[in-house]
Amino acid sequence: MATITNKRQLVQSRIEQACSKVDRPADGVTLLAVSKTFPAADVREAFEAGQRRFGENYVQEAIDKMAELADLRTQIEWHLIGPLQSNKTRLVAEHFDWVQSVDRLKIAQRLNEQRPAHLPPLQVCIQVNTSGEDSKSGVDPSGALALAQAVAQLPHLRLRGVMALPAPSNDASTQQQSLKKVREVFDELRHNGLTLDTLSMGMSADLEMAVEQGSTMVRIGTALFGQR
């Protein structure tokens, strides 16, 4: 049975091959290990294999893991990638390094106000809903620029880029188009003067297509930790 170390090597190899195919440097794509629902012991094993960035969907579950892995806190970068409710913003502002799921100004303002002064700015991404699914969080692409411009003005946040969860499709062409839409939003924000370096899209099933469309961060859970 493959260990997390072996699985991580395989994922890194996939990233390198995808980058080579489109003539991109392999170090231009960051691997975010999605550890939601997996125990702290698995996070520790991935850490020992060299992984430093972890994504969590559920605030309290993540904070519990942070406490269990307190000895690694200064070496791990914790990303919130799940929907964020207003009543959880203080916990997130106090404990996380990144929030990739900012989809409305109210959430950004609360994170900004609640970020402790002794911590560096909270790194954030605007979550965009390019598929129009009601079940998905994210700002409509038409509102992404206004939201991003407003977030960029908040002093205790640092706007890094765009995150999206395109609707999965078994049709490669359809999936490519979904990823391309996200890239177009990212390009639009940059074209309008925002300094962004992070395009967070691509998961275990479609990371190669995401890299082809310019992703700089792939969020990998299943291929690292197994089925939930």
PDB file of C-alpha atoms in Angstrom:
ATOM      1  CA  MET A   1       0.000   0.000   0.000  1.00  0.00           C
ATOM      2  CA  ALA A   2       1.426   3.360  -1.057  1.00  0.00           C
ATOM      3  CA  THR A   3       2.376   5.705   1.758  1.00  0.00           C
ATOM      4  CA  ILE A   4       1.614   9.412   1.814  1.00  0.00           C
ATOM      5  CA  THR A   5       5.288   9.949   0.997  1.00  0.00           C
ATOM      6  CA  ASN A   6       4.974   7.828  -2.148  1.00  0.00           C
ATOM      7  CA  LYS A   7       1.708   9.460  -3.136  1.00  0.00           C
ATOM      8  CA  ARG A   8       3.196  12.919  -2.707  1.00  0.00           C
ATOM      9  CA  GLN A   9       6.091  11.969  -4.982  1.00  0.00           C
ATOM     10  CA  LEU A  10       3.611  10.794  -7.607  1.00  0.00           C
ATOM     11  CA  VAL A  11       1.628  14.037  -7.395  1.00  0.00           C
ATOM     12  CA  GLN A  12       4.801  16.114  -7.654  1.00  0.00           C
ATOM     13  CA  SER A  13       5.767  14.075 -10.706  1.00  0.00           C
ATOM     14  CA  ARG A  14       2.384  14.778 -12.300  1.00  0.00           C
ATOM     15  CA  ILE A  15       2.853  18.492 -11.656  1.00  0.00           C
ATOM     16  CA  GLU A  16       6.351  18.450 -13.160  1.00  0.00           C
ATOM     17  CA  GLN A  17       5.184  16.586 -16.257  1.00  0.00           C
ATOM     18  CA  ALA A  18       2.223  18.932 -16.724  1.00  0.00           C
ATOM     19  CA  CYS A  19       4.502  21.955 -16.421  1.00  0.00           C
ATOM     20  CA  SER A  20       6.999  20.484 -18.874  1.00  0.00           C
ATOM     21  CA  LYS A  21       4.243  19.899 -21.411  1.00  0.00           C
ATOM     22  CA  VAL A  22       3.354  23.605 -21.514  1.00  0.00           C
ATOM     23  CA  ASP A  23       6.904  24.870 -20.970  1.00  0.00           C
ATOM     24  CA  ARG A  24       6.339  26.172 -17.452  1.00  0.00           C
ATOM     25  CA  PRO A  25       8.835  25.875 -14.581  1.00  0.00           C
ATOM     26  CA  ALA A  26       7.773  23.167 -12.143  1.00  0.00           C
ATOM     27  CA  ASP A  27       8.433  25.429  -9.171  1.00  0.00           C
ATOM     28  CA  GLY A  28       5.751  27.773 -10.491  1.00  0.00           C
ATOM     29  CA  VAL A  29       2.993  25.441  -9.233  1.00  0.00           C
ATOM     30  CA  THR A  30       2.460  24.979  -5.504  1.00  0.00           C
ATOM     31  CA  LEU A  31       1.007  21.788  -4.056  1.00  0.00           C
ATOM     32  CA  LEU A  32      -1.634  22.438  -1.400  1.00  0.00           C
ATOM     33  CA  ALA A  33      -2.458  19.226   0.483  1.00  0.00           C
ATOM     34  CA  VAL A  34      -6.191  19.131   1.251  1.00  0.00           C
ATOM     35  CA  SER A  35      -6.316  17.419   4.626  1.00  0.00           C
ATOM     36  CA  LYS A  36      -9.972  17.999   5.527  1.00  0.00           C
ATOM     37  CA  THR A  37     -11.534  15.030   7.378  1.00  0.00           C
ATOM     38  CA  PHE A  38      -8.139  13.328   7.710  1.00  0.00           C
ATOM     39  CA  PRO A  39      -6.503  13.099  11.150  1.00  0.00           C
ATOM     40  CA  ALA A  40      -3.594  15.161  12.410  1.00  0.00           C
ATOM     41  CA  ALA A  41      -1.428  12.037  12.190  1.00  0.00           C
ATOM     42  CA  ASP A  42      -1.813  12.087   8.395  1.00  0.00           C
ATOM     43  CA  VAL A  43      -0.858  15.760   8.297  1.00  0.00           C
ATOM     44  CA  ARG A  44       2.233  14.965  10.346  1.00  0.00           C
ATOM     45  CA  GLU A  45       3.160  12.136   7.973  1.00  0.00           C
ATOM     46  CA  ALA A  46       2.792  14.460   4.984  1.00  0.00           C
ATOM     47  CA  PHE A  47       4.872  17.072   6.794  1.00  0.00           C
ATOM     48  CA  GLU A  48       7.622  14.508   7.355  1.00  0.00           C
ATOM     49  CA  ALA A  49       7.489  13.816   3.609  1.00  0.00           C
ATOM     50  CA  GLY A  50       8.220  17.479   2.935  1.00  0.00           C
ATOM     51  CA  GLN A  51       4.725  18.962   2.640  1.00  0.00           C
ATOM     52  CA  ARG A  52       4.293  22.374   4.261  1.00  0.00           C
ATOM     53  CA  ARG A  53       0.987  23.787   2.967  1.00  0.00           C
ATOM     54  CA  PHE A  54      -2.340  22.305   4.032  1.00  0.00           C
ATOM     55  CA  GLY A  55      -5.922  23.196   3.112  1.00  0.00           C
ATOM     56  CA  GLU A  56      -8.910  22.730   5.400  1.00  0.00           C
ATOM     57  CA  ASN A  57     -12.627  23.234   4.797  1.00  0.00           C
ATOM     58  CA  TYR A  58     -13.997  23.228   8.320  1.00  0.00           C
ATOM     59  CA  VAL A  59     -12.831  25.833  10.795  1.00  0.00           C
ATOM     60  CA  GLN A  60     -13.148  23.961  14.079  1.00  0.00           C
ATOM     61  CA  GLU A  61     -11.705  20.741  12.669  1.00  0.00           C
ATOM     62  CA  ALA A  62      -8.703  22.693  11.414  1.00  0.00           C
ATOM     63  CA  ILE A  63      -8.152  24.493  14.714  1.00  0.00           C
ATOM     64  CA  ASP A  64      -8.239  21.169  16.552  1.00  0.00           C
ATOM     65  CA  LYS A  65      -5.533  19.854  14.215  1.00  0.00           C
ATOM     66  CA  MET A  66      -3.462  22.996  14.698  1.00  0.00           C
ATOM     67  CA  ALA A  67      -3.565  22.404  18.453  1.00  0.00           C
ATOM     68  CA  GLU A  68      -2.546  18.767  18.040  1.00  0.00           C
ATOM     69  CA  LEU A  69       0.292  19.814  15.735  1.00  0.00           C
ATOM     70  CA  ALA A  70       1.338  22.847  17.762  1.00  0.00           C
ATOM     71  CA  ASP A  71       4.999  21.825  17.604  1.00  0.00           C
ATOM     72  CA  LEU A  72       4.884  22.320  13.820  1.00  0.00           C
ATOM     73  CA  ARG A  73       2.910  25.567  13.806  1.00  0.00           C
ATOM     74  CA  THR A  74       5.734  27.842  12.672  1.00  0.00           C
ATOM     75  CA  GLN A  75       6.549  25.487   9.799  1.00  0.00           C
ATOM     76  CA  ILE A  76       3.054  24.792   8.446  1.00  0.00           C
ATOM     77  CA  GLU A  77       1.023  27.188   6.310  1.00  0.00           C
ATOM     78  CA  TRP A  78      -2.690  26.685   6.945  1.00  0.00           C
ATOM     79  CA  HIS A  79      -5.205  27.615   4.227  1.00  0.00           C
ATOM     80  CA  LEU A  80      -8.971  27.827   4.676  1.00  0.00           C
ATOM     81  CA  ILE A  81     -10.525  26.682   1.397  1.00  0.00           C
ATOM     82  CA  GLY A  82     -14.112  26.081   2.517  1.00  0.00           C
ATOM     83  CA  PRO A  83     -17.034  28.507   2.820  1.00  0.00           C
ATOM     84  CA  LEU A  84     -16.667  30.994   5.653  1.00  0.00           C
ATOM     85  CA  GLN A  85     -19.612  32.198   7.745  1.00  0.00           C
ATOM     86  CA  SER A  86     -19.565  35.518   9.558  1.00  0.00           C
ATOM     87  CA  ASN A  87     -19.634  33.911  12.999  1.00  0.00           C
ATOM     88  CA  LYS A  88     -16.345  32.095  12.278  1.00  0.00           C
ATOM     89  CA  THR A  89     -14.275  34.994  10.950  1.00  0.00           C
ATOM     90  CA  ARG A  90     -12.590  35.797  14.266  1.00  0.00           C
ATOM     91  CA  LEU A  91     -11.327  32.235  14.703  1.00  0.00           C
ATOM     92  CA  VAL A  92     -10.054  32.238  11.137  1.00  0.00           C
ATOM     93  CA  ALA A  93      -8.399  35.653  11.431  1.00  0.00           C
ATOM     94  CA  GLU A  94      -6.615  34.505  14.576  1.00  0.00           C
ATOM     95  CA  HIS A  95      -5.454  31.062  13.409  1.00  0.00           C
ATOM     96  CA  PHE A  96      -5.055  30.778   9.636  1.00  0.00           C
ATOM     97  CA  ASP A  97      -2.350  32.031   7.281  1.00  0.00           C
ATOM     98  CA  TRP A  98      -4.492  32.093   4.142  1.00  0.00           C
ATOM     99  CA  VAL A  99      -8.198  32.309   3.308  1.00  0.00           C
ATOM    100  CA  GLN A 100      -8.961  31.294  -0.263  1.00  0.00           C
ATOM    101  CA  SER A 101     -12.749  31.525   0.000  1.00  0.00           C
ATOM    102  CA  VAL A 102     -13.457  35.260   0.313  1.00  0.00           C
ATOM    103  CA  ASP A 103     -16.598  35.770  -1.741  1.00  0.00           C
ATOM    104  CA  ARG A 104     -18.123  38.941  -0.298  1.00  0.00           C
ATOM    105  CA  LEU A 105     -16.865  42.195   1.136  1.00  0.00           C
ATOM    106  CA  LYS A 106     -18.486  41.713   4.550  1.00  0.00           C
ATOM    107  CA  ILE A 107     -16.345  38.632   5.190  1.00  0.00           C
ATOM    108  CA  ALA A 108     -13.191  40.429   4.078  1.00  0.00           C
ATOM    109  CA  GLN A 109     -13.945  43.412   6.306  1.00  0.00           C
ATOM    110  CA  ARG A 110     -14.478  41.209   9.346  1.00  0.00           C
ATOM    111  CA  LEU A 111     -11.258  39.300   8.697  1.00  0.00           C
ATOM    112  CA  ASN A 112      -9.424  42.598   8.352  1.00  0.00           C
ATOM    113  CA  GLU A 113     -10.834  43.997  11.595  1.00  0.00           C
ATOM    114  CA  GLN A 114     -10.222  40.777  13.540  1.00  0.00           C
ATOM    115  CA  ARG A 115      -6.699  39.978  12.354  1.00  0.00           C
ATOM    116  CA  PRO A 116      -4.452  40.295  15.437  1.00  0.00           C
ATOM    117  CA  ALA A 117      -1.958  43.151  15.199  1.00  0.00           C
ATOM    118  CA  HIS A 118       1.007  40.923  16.028  1.00  0.00           C
ATOM    119  CA  LEU A 119       0.380  38.677  13.026  1.00  0.00           C
ATOM    120  CA  PRO A 120       1.349  39.443   9.418  1.00  0.00           C
ATOM    121  CA  PRO A 121      -1.431  40.334   6.972  1.00  0.00           C
ATOM    122  CA  LEU A 122      -3.811  37.484   6.208  1.00  0.00           C
ATOM    123  CA  GLN A 123      -3.218  36.209   2.674  1.00  0.00           C
ATOM    124  CA  VAL A 124      -6.494  35.956   0.755  1.00  0.00           C
ATOM    125  CA  CYS A 125      -7.953  34.876  -2.555  1.00  0.00           C
ATOM    126  CA  ILE A 126     -11.267  35.865  -4.075  1.00  0.00           C
ATOM    127  CA  GLN A 127     -13.411  32.792  -4.692  1.00  0.00           C
ATOM    128  CA  VAL A 128     -15.162  33.009  -8.054  1.00  0.00           C
ATOM    129  CA  ASN A 129     -18.156  30.933  -9.119  1.00  0.00           C
ATOM    130  CA  THR A 130     -17.761  30.542 -12.874  1.00  0.00           C
ATOM    131  CA  SER A 131     -20.254  27.680 -13.215  1.00  0.00           C
ATOM    132  CA  GLY A 132     -23.255  29.525 -11.785  1.00  0.00           C
ATOM    133  CA  GLU A 133     -24.132  26.667  -9.441  1.00  0.00           C
ATOM    134  CA  ASP A 134     -26.288  27.793  -6.530  1.00  0.00           C
ATOM    135  CA  SER A 135     -24.667  25.145  -4.348  1.00  0.00           C
ATOM    136  CA  LYS A 136     -21.210  26.649  -4.859  1.00  0.00           C
ATOM    137  CA  SER A 137     -19.821  29.629  -2.988  1.00  0.00           C
ATOM    138  CA  GLY A 138     -18.103  32.399  -4.874  1.00  0.00           C
ATOM    139  CA  VAL A 139     -18.692  35.802  -6.386  1.00  0.00           C
ATOM    140  CA  ASP A 140     -20.104  35.968  -9.903  1.00  0.00           C
ATOM    141  CA  PRO A 141     -17.353  36.787 -12.421  1.00  0.00           C
ATOM    142  CA  SER A 142     -19.089  40.077 -13.208  1.00  0.00           C
ATOM    143  CA  GLY A 143     -18.583  41.194  -9.606  1.00  0.00           C
ATOM    144  CA  ALA A 144     -15.061  39.875  -9.115  1.00  0.00           C
ATOM    145  CA  LEU A 145     -13.216  43.055 -10.057  1.00  0.00           C
ATOM    146  CA  ALA A 146     -15.166  45.328  -7.704  1.00  0.00           C
ATOM    147  CA  LEU A 147     -14.756  42.859  -4.834  1.00  0.00           C
ATOM    148  CA  ALA A 148     -11.044  42.399  -5.495  1.00  0.00           C
ATOM    149  CA  GLN A 149     -10.436  46.148  -5.659  1.00  0.00           C
ATOM    150  CA  ALA A 150     -12.214  46.646  -2.336  1.00  0.00           C
ATOM    151  CA  VAL A 151     -10.363  43.783  -0.637  1.00  0.00           C
ATOM    152  CA  ALA A 152      -7.035  45.100  -1.888  1.00  0.00           C
ATOM    153  CA  GLN A 153      -7.601  48.275   0.146  1.00  0.00           C
ATOM    154  CA  LEU A 154      -7.901  46.478   3.491  1.00  0.00           C
ATOM    155  CA  PRO A 155      -4.647  46.941   5.433  1.00  0.00           C
ATOM    156  CA  HIS A 156      -4.585  43.672   7.377  1.00  0.00           C
ATOM    157  CA  LEU A 157      -5.259  41.524   4.327  1.00  0.00           C
ATOM    158  CA  ARG A 158      -3.077  40.865   1.320  1.00  0.00           C
ATOM    159  CA  LEU A 159      -4.941  39.970  -1.849  1.00  0.00           C
ATOM    160  CA  ARG A 160      -3.033  37.203  -3.608  1.00  0.00           C
ATOM    161  CA  GLY A 161      -5.347  35.998  -6.353  1.00  0.00           C
ATOM    162  CA  VAL A 162      -8.341  33.923  -7.393  1.00  0.00           C
ATOM    163  CA  MET A 163      -9.669  30.532  -6.313  1.00  0.00           C
ATOM    164  CA  ALA A 164     -12.415  28.501  -7.953  1.00  0.00           C
ATOM    165  CA  LEU A 165     -14.102  25.104  -7.854  1.00  0.00           C
ATOM    166  CA  PRO A 166     -15.284  24.575 -11.441  1.00  0.00           C
ATOM    167  CA  ALA A 167     -18.031  22.001 -11.835  1.00  0.00           C
ATOM    168  CA  PRO A 168     -16.402  18.631 -12.583  1.00  0.00           C
ATOM    169  CA  SER A 169     -17.073  17.136 -16.001  1.00  0.00           C
ATOM    170  CA  ASN A 170     -16.208  13.831 -17.625  1.00  0.00           C
ATOM    171  CA  ASP A 171     -15.791  15.713 -20.890  1.00  0.00           C
ATOM    172  CA  ALA A 172     -12.248  17.056 -21.181  1.00  0.00           C
ATOM    173  CA  SER A 173     -13.244  19.923 -23.470  1.00  0.00           C
ATOM    174  CA  THR A 174     -15.949  21.088 -21.064  1.00  0.00           C
ATOM    175  CA  GLN A 175     -13.547  20.910 -18.137  1.00  0.00           C
ATOM    176  CA  GLN A 176     -10.931  22.885 -20.058  1.00  0.00           C
ATOM    177  CA  GLN A 177     -13.479  25.601 -20.774  1.00  0.00           C
ATOM    178  CA  SER A 178     -14.454  25.786 -17.109  1.00  0.00           C
ATOM    179  CA  LEU A 179     -10.833  26.230 -16.072  1.00  0.00           C
ATOM    180  CA  LYS A 180     -10.249  28.753 -18.842  1.00  0.00           C
ATOM    181  CA  LYS A 181     -13.095  30.915 -17.478  1.00  0.00           C
ATOM    182  CA  VAL A 182     -11.338  31.091 -14.123  1.00  0.00           C
ATOM    183  CA  ARG A 183      -8.085  32.068 -15.809  1.00  0.00           C
ATOM    184  CA  GLU A 184      -9.896  34.818 -17.692  1.00  0.00           C
ATOM    185  CA  VAL A 185     -11.169  36.319 -14.423  1.00  0.00           C
ATOM    186  CA  PHE A 186      -7.625  36.201 -13.009  1.00  0.00           C
ATOM    187  CA  ASP A 187      -6.256  37.899 -16.132  1.00  0.00           C
ATOM    188  CA  GLU A 188      -8.963  40.569 -15.989  1.00  0.00           C
ATOM    189  CA  LEU A 189      -8.073  41.488 -12.407  1.00  0.00           C
ATOM    190  CA  ARG A 190      -4.399  41.738 -13.260  1.00  0.00           C
ATOM    191  CA  HIS A 191      -5.163  43.756 -16.386  1.00  0.00           C
ATOM    192  CA  ASN A 192      -6.984  46.240 -14.152  1.00  0.00           C
ATOM    193  CA  GLY A 193      -3.887  46.893 -12.076  1.00  0.00           C
ATOM    194  CA  LEU A 194      -4.147  44.359  -9.240  1.00  0.00           C
ATOM    195  CA  THR A 195      -0.863  42.685  -8.336  1.00  0.00           C
ATOM    196  CA  LEU A 196      -1.797  39.015  -8.104  1.00  0.00           C
ATOM    197  CA  ASP A 197       0.362  35.892  -8.106  1.00  0.00           C
ATOM    198  CA  THR A 198      -2.004  33.055  -7.181  1.00  0.00           C
ATOM    199  CA  LEU A 199      -4.453  31.205  -9.398  1.00  0.00           C
ATOM    200  CA  SER A 200      -5.770  28.387  -7.217  1.00  0.00           C
ATOM    201  CA  MET A 201      -7.542  25.727  -9.271  1.00  0.00           C
ATOM    202  CA  GLY A 202      -7.099  22.081 -10.093  1.00  0.00           C
ATOM    203  CA  MET A 203      -7.642  18.993  -7.961  1.00  0.00           C
ATOM    204  CA  SER A 204      -6.634  15.335  -8.073  1.00  0.00           C
ATOM    205  CA  ALA A 205      -8.622  14.550 -11.237  1.00  0.00           C
ATOM    206  CA  ASP A 206      -7.816  17.612 -13.329  1.00  0.00           C
ATOM    207  CA  LEU A 207      -4.531  19.052 -12.096  1.00  0.00           C
ATOM    208  CA  GLU A 208      -2.868  18.631 -15.530  1.00  0.00           C
ATOM    209  CA  MET A 209      -5.583  20.640 -17.265  1.00  0.00           C
ATOM    210  CA  ALA A 210      -5.424  23.269 -14.536  1.00  0.00           C
ATOM    211  CA  VAL A 211      -1.667  23.647 -14.957  1.00  0.00           C
ATOM    212  CA  GLU A 212      -2.180  23.974 -18.705  1.00  0.00           C
ATOM    213  CA  GLN A 213      -4.608  26.839 -18.035  1.00  0.00           C
ATOM    214  CA  GLY A 214      -2.123  28.630 -15.784  1.00  0.00           C
ATOM    215  CA  SER A 215      -2.879  27.390 -12.275  1.00  0.00           C
ATOM    216  CA  THR A 216      -0.187  28.311  -9.759  1.00  0.00           C
ATOM    217  CA  MET A 217      -1.651  26.252  -6.904  1.00  0.00           C
ATOM    218  CA  VAL A 218      -3.339  22.858  -7.123  1.00  0.00           C
ATOM    219  CA  ARG A 219      -5.431  21.589  -4.212  1.00  0.00           C
ATOM    220  CA  ILE A 220      -4.884  17.855  -3.855  1.00  0.00           C
ATOM    221  CA  GLY A 221      -6.678  15.619  -1.386  1.00  0.00           C
ATOM    222  CA  THR A 222      -7.632  12.201  -2.745  1.00  0.00           C
ATOM    223  CA  ALA A 223      -4.368  11.586  -4.614  1.00  0.00           C
ATOM    224  CA  LEU A 224      -2.432  12.241  -1.384  1.00  0.00           C
ATOM    225  CA  PHE A 225      -4.588  10.921   1.432  1.00  0.00           C
ATOM    226  CA  GLY A 226      -6.974   8.523  -0.318  1.00  0.00           C
ATOM    227  CA  GLN A 227     -10.758   8.452  -0.561  1.00  0.00           C
ATOM    228  CA  ARG A 228     -12.757  10.127   2.193  1.00  0.00           C
TER     229      ARG A 228
END
